[in-house]
Amino acid sequence: MSKRNSKEIPDIVIGRLPVYLRTLRLLADDGRDVTSSQELGEHLGISSAQIRKDLSHFGEFGKQGTGYNISFLCNQLQKILNVDRIWPVVLVGAGSLGNAIANYAGFESRGFRIVAIFDEDSKKIGQAMGPVHVDDFAHLSRRIEETGAQIAVIAVPTHVAQRVADQLVEAGLVSILCYAPITLTTPSHVRVEYIDPVIHFQHMTYYLG
Amino acid sequence: MSKRNSKEIPDIVIGRLPVYLRTLRLLADDGRDVTSSQELGEHLGISSAQIRKDLSHFGEFGKQGTGYNISFLCNQLQKILNVDRIWPVVLVGAGSLGNAIANYAGFESRGFRIVAIFDEDSKKIGQAMGPVHVDDFAHLSRRIEETGAQIAVIAVPTHVAQRVADQLVEAGLVSILCYAPITLTTPSHVRVEYIDPVIHFQHMTYYLG
């Protein structure tokens, strides 16, 4: 669901790279040094040919018969995905979902840091949540300028999600991850992705009918 | 990431149908009666040709020049995805993430109902959470038998996720949606999908580098 892809590699291929990276890092955590497209494919339910084809867009990462060096391939994927650095992320919504996201342990080691959390509820503003204190949503523009964040997470109720998105775009954000079950309207330079459990459930029930 | 697809339609096509359905329902909520593959494509960042090709696997849903009847196409997609009924879902993990999922408003209207929530923490067991009270994880097998659930959500810390998955599989669950940032090991008849915000962030940063 790309809106742009300056490097002309299919967006669907780009979308699989983070999945490969996650799996490779889990193998590395298990003490493994080498893997194969066959093994990765079995883990992920993707054909080994597809994995080799996806990776071939970016270079030659393994040799026939010897497989992939996990640490090398992890480093290469991190460079390709630009997560060989830490990206500041702002989070809007300090409810139970926002709290869960703020306390998610897997961000920093994978390239991301929650640098600000916003809410409009005066009872929540000032409270500690994960790594930061909840800030007034009215301070959004200033805080985005201070932090240099380009990525935002929307974890607010559905009926306010579009308004929040509008203000994020106005404040200069270009990448939005939306947990509210709506399709946001945004300018074409803004990339929006969605997290919606029902999309996954409905994918599953196709096979259960 | 399908492990099986008895109807021989690519799993990636099946995976897009819920996204089409969500978008169509949002258009319907806006009072719209008719749409086109062009309009859907613009909403979703997918080509209109891809949408027409995806839908053509299942029949003829629109006429050249007149577009799709939204209500009819919604009904057809709901039947194809088997969400013209309500599926019971069990949730494991009553922390802030579990609480957010339990209180998510978008399940029932889209085919799903949380019928049980499990935790091992005696302080959480018995508490009201969303539509039910938190149950002891030790009651998992009995409650799954009582509810007939085939779908489970894992919203527990990473280090216990595999153990929870093992017990879910043992209790007969065949579809698991996992929020923990790991790749679960499960038998081939079990379908696992993952929700991981970092996968989306890393997809975004490819375009930001």
mmCIF file of C-alpha atoms in Angstrom, chain A:
data_model
loop_
_atom_site.group_PDB
_atom_site.id
_atom_site.type_symbol
_atom_site.label_atom_id
_atom_site.label_comp_id
_atom_site.label_asym_id
_atom_site.label_seq_id
_atom_site.Cartn_x
_atom_site.Cartn_y
_atom_site.Cartn_z
ATOM 1 C CA MET A 1 0.000 0.000 0.000
ATOM 2 C CA SER A 2 2.774 2.367 -0.946
ATOM 3 C CA LYS A 3 2.099 5.820 -2.158
ATOM 4 C CA ARG A 4 5.639 6.242 -3.485
ATOM 5 C CA ASN A 5 8.693 4.116 -4.030
ATOM 6 C CA SER A 6 11.544 6.156 -5.380
ATOM 7 C CA LYS A 7 13.810 3.131 -5.765
ATOM 8 C CA GLU A 8 11.358 1.274 -8.011
ATOM 9 C CA ILE A 9 11.416 -1.911 -5.981
ATOM 10 C CA PRO A 10 7.860 -3.178 -5.404
ATOM 11 C CA ASP A 11 6.493 -1.905 -2.112
ATOM 12 C CA ILE A 12 5.305 -5.404 -1.262
ATOM 13 C CA VAL A 13 8.954 -6.537 -1.354
ATOM 14 C CA ILE A 14 9.979 -3.670 0.929
ATOM 15 C CA GLY A 15 7.164 -4.705 3.274
ATOM 16 C CA ARG A 16 8.648 -8.201 3.658
ATOM 17 C CA LEU A 17 12.165 -7.019 4.548
ATOM 18 C CA PRO A 18 11.250 -6.085 8.146
ATOM 19 C CA VAL A 19 9.720 -9.557 8.544
ATOM 20 C CA TYR A 20 12.941 -11.164 7.318
ATOM 21 C CA LEU A 21 14.952 -8.939 9.642
ATOM 22 C CA ARG A 22 12.824 -9.875 12.652
ATOM 23 C CA THR A 23 13.170 -13.583 11.908
ATOM 24 C CA LEU A 24 16.930 -13.305 11.358
ATOM 25 C CA ARG A 25 17.355 -11.498 14.665
ATOM 26 C CA LEU A 26 15.365 -14.174 16.461
ATOM 27 C CA LEU A 27 17.644 -16.805 14.939
ATOM 28 C CA ALA A 28 20.667 -14.746 16.036
ATOM 29 C CA ASP A 29 19.193 -14.518 19.561
ATOM 30 C CA ASP A 30 19.055 -18.317 19.510
ATOM 31 C CA GLY A 31 22.818 -18.339 18.904
ATOM 32 C CA ARG A 32 22.632 -19.180 15.227
ATOM 33 C CA ASP A 33 25.242 -17.891 12.749
ATOM 34 C CA VAL A 34 24.005 -19.139 9.384
ATOM 35 C CA THR A 35 20.585 -19.759 7.819
ATOM 36 C CA SER A 36 19.103 -20.512 4.405
ATOM 37 C CA SER A 37 16.220 -19.220 2.317
ATOM 38 C CA GLN A 38 14.617 -22.650 2.910
ATOM 39 C CA GLU A 39 14.739 -22.244 6.689
ATOM 40 C CA LEU A 40 13.537 -18.637 6.587
ATOM 41 C CA GLY A 41 10.735 -19.699 4.276
ATOM 42 C CA GLU A 42 9.614 -22.453 6.623
ATOM 43 C CA HIS A 43 9.541 -20.024 9.538
ATOM 44 C CA LEU A 44 7.498 -17.505 7.587
ATOM 45 C CA GLY A 45 5.303 -19.564 5.279
ATOM 46 C CA ILE A 46 6.925 -17.904 2.254
ATOM 47 C CA SER A 47 8.637 -19.854 -0.536
ATOM 48 C CA SER A 48 12.439 -19.891 -0.496
ATOM 49 C CA ALA A 49 12.396 -18.721 -4.128
ATOM 50 C CA GLN A 50 10.407 -15.651 -3.113
ATOM 51 C CA ILE A 51 12.882 -14.830 -0.352
ATOM 52 C CA ARG A 52 15.866 -15.188 -2.696
ATOM 53 C CA LYS A 53 14.120 -13.044 -5.313
ATOM 54 C CA ASP A 54 13.237 -10.351 -2.760
ATOM 55 C CA LEU A 55 16.793 -10.146 -1.458
ATOM 56 C CA SER A 56 18.300 -10.182 -4.974
ATOM 57 C CA HIS A 57 16.883 -6.668 -5.495
ATOM 58 C CA PHE A 58 19.498 -5.431 -3.045
ATOM 59 C CA GLY A 59 22.588 -7.487 -3.850
ATOM 60 C CA GLU A 60 24.166 -10.860 -3.301
ATOM 61 C CA PHE A 61 23.793 -11.882 0.336
ATOM 62 C CA GLY A 62 24.452 -15.609 0.306
ATOM 63 C CA LYS A 63 26.236 -18.263 -1.669
ATOM 64 C CA GLN A 64 24.597 -21.319 -3.183
ATOM 65 C CA GLY A 65 25.118 -24.127 -0.703
ATOM 66 C CA THR A 66 26.495 -22.085 2.197
ATOM 67 C CA GLY A 67 23.430 -20.002 3.017
ATOM 68 C CA TYR A 68 23.246 -16.576 4.614
ATOM 69 C CA ASN A 69 25.512 -15.229 7.328
ATOM 70 C CA ILE A 70 22.833 -14.035 9.755
ATOM 71 C CA SER A 71 24.753 -11.162 11.326
ATOM 72 C CA PHE A 72 25.881 -9.818 7.931
ATOM 73 C CA LEU A 73 22.377 -10.049 6.446
ATOM 74 C CA CYS A 74 20.872 -8.364 9.545
ATOM 75 C CA ASN A 75 23.310 -5.473 9.162
ATOM 76 C CA GLN A 76 22.578 -5.151 5.455
ATOM 77 C CA LEU A 77 18.801 -5.186 6.001
ATOM 78 C CA GLN A 78 19.130 -2.606 8.773
ATOM 79 C CA LYS A 79 21.022 -0.330 6.371
ATOM 80 C CA ILE A 80 18.515 -0.877 3.560
ATOM 81 C CA LEU A 81 15.609 -0.105 5.910
ATOM 82 C CA ASN A 82 17.502 2.841 7.450
ATOM 83 C CA VAL A 83 17.228 1.389 10.942
ATOM 84 C CA ASP A 84 20.974 1.510 11.554
ATOM 85 C CA ARG A 85 20.004 4.585 13.622
ATOM 86 C CA ILE A 86 17.261 5.535 16.122
ATOM 87 C CA TRP A 87 14.142 7.278 14.788
ATOM 88 C CA PRO A 88 12.145 9.468 17.174
ATOM 89 C CA VAL A 89 8.435 8.575 17.225
ATOM 90 C CA VAL A 90 5.540 10.498 18.742
ATOM 91 C CA LEU A 91 2.458 8.751 20.074
ATOM 92 C CA VAL A 92 -0.992 10.336 20.277
ATOM 93 C CA GLY A 93 -3.394 8.775 22.778
ATOM 94 C CA ALA A 94 -2.560 7.860 26.368
ATOM 95 C CA GLY A 95 -5.338 5.318 26.961
ATOM 96 C CA SER A 96 -4.763 1.619 27.545
ATOM 97 C CA LEU A 97 -3.586 1.109 23.958
ATOM 98 C CA GLY A 98 -1.209 4.071 24.155
ATOM 99 C CA ASN A 99 0.063 2.730 27.464
ATOM 100 C CA ALA A 100 0.703 -0.689 25.928
ATOM 101 C CA ILE A 101 2.582 0.857 22.999
ATOM 102 C CA ALA A 102 4.603 3.167 25.277
ATOM 103 C CA ASN A 103 5.697 0.186 27.344
ATOM 104 C CA TYR A 104 6.494 -2.062 24.382
ATOM 105 C CA ALA A 105 10.029 -3.311 24.938
ATOM 106 C CA GLY A 106 10.994 -3.966 21.317
ATOM 107 C CA PHE A 107 11.422 -0.449 19.913
ATOM 108 C CA GLU A 108 14.872 0.793 20.828
ATOM 109 C CA SER A 109 16.775 -2.311 19.706
ATOM 110 C CA ARG A 110 15.014 -2.155 16.335
ATOM 111 C CA GLY A 111 15.504 1.501 15.481
ATOM 112 C CA PHE A 112 12.774 3.499 17.238
ATOM 113 C CA ARG A 113 12.229 5.544 20.372
ATOM 114 C CA ILE A 114 9.003 7.039 21.706
ATOM 115 C CA VAL A 115 10.034 10.633 22.431
ATOM 116 C CA ALA A 116 6.642 12.168 23.204
ATOM 117 C CA ILE A 117 3.128 11.041 24.104
ATOM 118 C CA PHE A 118 0.164 13.367 23.687
ATOM 119 C CA ASP A 119 -3.353 13.431 25.024
ATOM 120 C CA GLU A 120 -6.058 16.051 25.495
ATOM 121 C CA ASP A 121 -7.280 14.652 28.820
ATOM 122 C CA SER A 122 -6.011 16.876 31.638
ATOM 123 C CA LYS A 123 -6.080 13.876 33.991
ATOM 124 C CA LYS A 124 -3.516 12.105 31.789
ATOM 125 C CA ILE A 125 -1.272 15.065 30.952
ATOM 126 C CA GLY A 126 1.863 15.035 33.109
ATOM 127 C CA GLN A 127 1.601 11.353 34.037
ATOM 128 C CA ALA A 128 4.579 9.075 33.465
ATOM 129 C CA MET A 129 3.958 6.558 30.668
ATOM 130 C CA GLY A 130 6.691 4.271 29.439
ATOM 131 C CA PRO A 131 9.794 6.370 28.780
ATOM 132 C CA VAL A 132 8.208 9.859 28.953
ATOM 133 C CA HIS A 133 5.488 11.979 30.553
ATOM 134 C CA VAL A 134 2.209 12.579 28.744
ATOM 135 C CA ASP A 135 2.204 15.990 27.065
ATOM 136 C CA ASP A 136 -0.694 18.261 26.148
ATOM 137 C CA PHE A 137 -1.772 17.653 22.521
ATOM 138 C CA ALA A 138 -1.847 21.452 22.189
ATOM 139 C CA HIS A 139 1.969 21.344 22.345
ATOM 140 C CA LEU A 140 2.195 18.988 19.352
ATOM 141 C CA SER A 141 3.813 21.361 16.829
ATOM 142 C CA ARG A 142 6.434 22.652 19.222
ATOM 143 C CA ARG A 143 7.364 19.197 20.479
ATOM 144 C CA ILE A 144 7.638 17.793 16.947
ATOM 145 C CA GLU A 145 9.944 20.654 16.065
ATOM 146 C CA GLU A 146 12.051 19.982 19.182
ATOM 147 C CA THR A 147 12.289 16.226 18.644
ATOM 148 C CA GLY A 148 12.604 16.156 14.856
ATOM 149 C CA ALA A 149 10.093 13.305 14.727
ATOM 150 C CA GLN A 150 8.776 12.288 11.299
ATOM 151 C CA ILE A 151 6.804 9.255 12.473
ATOM 152 C CA ALA A 152 3.633 9.253 14.579
ATOM 153 C CA VAL A 153 1.370 6.612 16.062
ATOM 154 C CA ILE A 154 -2.360 7.276 16.375
ATOM 155 C CA ALA A 155 -3.886 5.400 19.316
ATOM 156 C CA VAL A 156 -6.997 7.500 19.898
ATOM 157 C CA PRO A 157 -10.718 6.666 19.585
ATOM 158 C CA THR A 158 -11.976 6.373 16.018
ATOM 159 C CA HIS A 159 -14.095 9.521 16.082
ATOM 160 C CA VAL A 160 -11.079 11.768 16.736
ATOM 161 C CA ALA A 161 -8.505 9.921 14.592
ATOM 162 C CA GLN A 162 -9.003 12.004 11.426
ATOM 163 C CA ARG A 163 -8.692 15.269 13.355
ATOM 164 C CA VAL A 164 -5.508 14.024 15.024
ATOM 165 C CA ALA A 165 -4.137 12.950 11.638
ATOM 166 C CA ASP A 166 -4.885 16.384 10.179
ATOM 167 C CA GLN A 167 -2.947 18.054 12.984
ATOM 168 C CA LEU A 168 -0.047 15.615 12.666
ATOM 169 C CA VAL A 169 0.192 16.376 8.949
ATOM 170 C CA GLU A 170 -0.007 20.111 9.652
ATOM 171 C CA ALA A 171 2.828 19.714 12.153
ATOM 172 C CA GLY A 172 4.977 18.138 9.434
ATOM 173 C CA LEU A 173 4.723 14.393 10.150
ATOM 174 C CA VAL A 174 5.094 12.242 7.018
ATOM 175 C CA SER A 175 4.586 8.696 8.351
ATOM 176 C CA ILE A 176 1.573 7.652 10.425
ATOM 177 C CA LEU A 177 0.779 4.300 11.977
ATOM 178 C CA CYS A 178 -2.932 4.242 12.778
ATOM 179 C CA TYR A 179 -4.554 1.839 15.259
ATOM 180 C CA ALA A 180 -8.055 3.275 14.792
ATOM 181 C CA PRO A 181 -10.254 1.189 12.457
ATOM 182 C CA ILE A 182 -10.714 3.869 9.803
ATOM 183 C CA THR A 183 -9.054 4.868 6.534
ATOM 184 C CA LEU A 184 -7.479 8.290 7.040
ATOM 185 C CA THR A 185 -7.556 10.975 4.379
ATOM 186 C CA THR A 186 -4.089 12.502 4.047
ATOM 187 C CA PRO A 187 -2.009 14.306 1.406
ATOM 188 C CA SER A 188 -0.133 12.033 -0.999
ATOM 189 C CA HIS A 189 3.280 12.781 0.568
ATOM 190 C CA VAL A 190 2.106 11.212 3.850
ATOM 191 C CA ARG A 191 2.455 7.464 4.243
ATOM 192 C CA VAL A 192 -0.183 5.817 6.429
ATOM 193 C CA GLU A 193 -0.124 2.227 7.635
ATOM 194 C CA TYR A 194 -2.798 0.539 9.718
ATOM 195 C CA ILE A 195 -2.846 -1.966 12.535
ATOM 196 C CA ASP A 196 -6.230 -3.625 12.821
ATOM 197 C CA PRO A 197 -6.700 -7.043 14.431
ATOM 198 C CA VAL A 198 -9.945 -7.659 12.524
ATOM 199 C CA ILE A 199 -8.067 -7.579 9.204
ATOM 200 C CA HIS A 200 -6.022 -10.539 10.496
ATOM 201 C CA PHE A 201 -9.051 -12.332 11.977
ATOM 202 C CA GLN A 202 -10.957 -12.068 8.692
ATOM 203 C CA HIS A 203 -7.942 -13.401 6.828
ATOM 204 C CA MET A 204 -7.986 -16.391 9.182
ATOM 205 C CA THR A 205 -11.709 -17.089 8.960
ATOM 206 C CA TYR A 206 -11.470 -17.427 5.182
ATOM 207 C CA TYR A 207 -9.682 -20.703 5.902
ATOM 208 C CA LEU A 208 -12.009 -21.733 8.736
ATOM 209 C CA GLY A 209 -15.352 -21.510 6.946
#
